[in-house]
CSV table of C-alpha atoms in Angstrom, one decimal:
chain,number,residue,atom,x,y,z
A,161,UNK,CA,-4.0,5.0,-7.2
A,162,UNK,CA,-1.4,2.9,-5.4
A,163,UNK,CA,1.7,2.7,-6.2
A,164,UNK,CA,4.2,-0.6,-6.0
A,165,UNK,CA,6.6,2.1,-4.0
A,166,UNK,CA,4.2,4.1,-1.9
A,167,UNK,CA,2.8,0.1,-0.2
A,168,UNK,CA,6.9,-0.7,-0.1
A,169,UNK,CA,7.6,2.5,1.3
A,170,UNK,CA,4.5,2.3,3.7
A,171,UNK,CA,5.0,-1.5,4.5
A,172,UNK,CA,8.3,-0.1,5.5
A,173,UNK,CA,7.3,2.8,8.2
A,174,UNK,CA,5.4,0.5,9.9
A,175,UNK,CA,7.7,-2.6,10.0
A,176,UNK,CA,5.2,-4.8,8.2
A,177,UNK,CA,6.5,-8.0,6.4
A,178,UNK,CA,4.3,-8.9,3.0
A,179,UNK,CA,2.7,-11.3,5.1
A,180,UNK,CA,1.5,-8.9,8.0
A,181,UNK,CA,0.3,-6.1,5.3
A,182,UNK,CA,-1.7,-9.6,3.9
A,183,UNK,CA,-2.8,-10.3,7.5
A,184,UNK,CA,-4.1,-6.5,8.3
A,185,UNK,CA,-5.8,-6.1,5.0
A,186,UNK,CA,-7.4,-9.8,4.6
A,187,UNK,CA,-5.3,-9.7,0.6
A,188,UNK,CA,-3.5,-12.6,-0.1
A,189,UNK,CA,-0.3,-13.2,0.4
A,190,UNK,CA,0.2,-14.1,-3.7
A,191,UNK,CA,-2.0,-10.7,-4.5
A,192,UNK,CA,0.4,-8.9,-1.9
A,193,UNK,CA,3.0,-10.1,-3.9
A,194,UNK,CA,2.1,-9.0,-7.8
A,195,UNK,CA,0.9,-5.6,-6.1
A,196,UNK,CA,4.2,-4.8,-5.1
A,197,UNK,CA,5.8,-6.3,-8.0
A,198,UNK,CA,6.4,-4.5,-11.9
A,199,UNK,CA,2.5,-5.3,-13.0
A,200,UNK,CA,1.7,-3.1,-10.1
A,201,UNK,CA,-2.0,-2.4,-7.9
A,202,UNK,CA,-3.5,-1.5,-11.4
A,203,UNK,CA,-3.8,-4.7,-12.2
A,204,UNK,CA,-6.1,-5.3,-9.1
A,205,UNK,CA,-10.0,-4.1,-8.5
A,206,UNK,CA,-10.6,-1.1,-6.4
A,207,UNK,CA,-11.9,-3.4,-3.4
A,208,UNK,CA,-8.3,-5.0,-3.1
A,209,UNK,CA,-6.3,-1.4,-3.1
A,210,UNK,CA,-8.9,-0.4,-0.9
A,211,UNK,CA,-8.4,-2.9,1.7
A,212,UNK,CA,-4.6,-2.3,1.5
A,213,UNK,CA,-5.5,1.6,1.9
A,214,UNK,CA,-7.5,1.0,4.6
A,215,UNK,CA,-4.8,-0.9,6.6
A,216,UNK,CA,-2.0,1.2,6.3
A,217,UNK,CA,-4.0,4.1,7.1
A,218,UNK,CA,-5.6,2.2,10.0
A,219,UNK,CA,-1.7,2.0,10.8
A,220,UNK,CA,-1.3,5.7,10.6
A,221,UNK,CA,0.0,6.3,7.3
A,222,UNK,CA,-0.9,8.9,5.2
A,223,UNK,CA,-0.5,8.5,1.4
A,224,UNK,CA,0.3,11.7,-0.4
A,225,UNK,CA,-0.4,12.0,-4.1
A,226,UNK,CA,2.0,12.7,-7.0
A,227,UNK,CA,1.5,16.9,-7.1
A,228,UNK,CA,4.0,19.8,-8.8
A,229,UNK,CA,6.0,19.0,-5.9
A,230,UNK,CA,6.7,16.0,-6.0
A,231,UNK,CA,5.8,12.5,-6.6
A,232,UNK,CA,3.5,10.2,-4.7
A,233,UNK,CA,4.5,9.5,-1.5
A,234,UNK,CA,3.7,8.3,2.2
A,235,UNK,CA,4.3,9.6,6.0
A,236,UNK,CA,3.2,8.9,9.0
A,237,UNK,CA,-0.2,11.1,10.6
A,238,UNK,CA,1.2,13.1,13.2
């Protein structure tokens, strides 16, 4: 799962406005918007946060998940 932070955070290594991460992913603006917002991606279906997924990682961002290490986060592939 998604988090508002990890698609700021990613949105953010690649230098991707709300509208651009719409653009890349074919997710509406408004739907871009409540993701990243306090009701969060769980409030979306799977197809949507997969399509947002898909476009970072098409970007080259990893997403790492929440562990013993540390929370949920995101990086760039290598």
């Amino acid at each position: 799962m998604l988090t508002p932070g990890q698609i700021r955070a990613a949105r953010a290594l690649l230098d991707w406005s709300q509208q651009e991460l719409a653009d890349e992913s074919g997710v509406s603006l408004a739907t871009i918007r409540r993701i990243e917002s306090d009701r969060g991606p769980d409030r979306s279906t799977s197809p949507i946060r997969e399509a947002i997924r898909r476009a970072f990682e098409n970007g080259g961002v990893l997403f790492t998940p929440e562990d013993n290490k540390g929370g949920a986060g995101v990086r760039m592939k290598r």
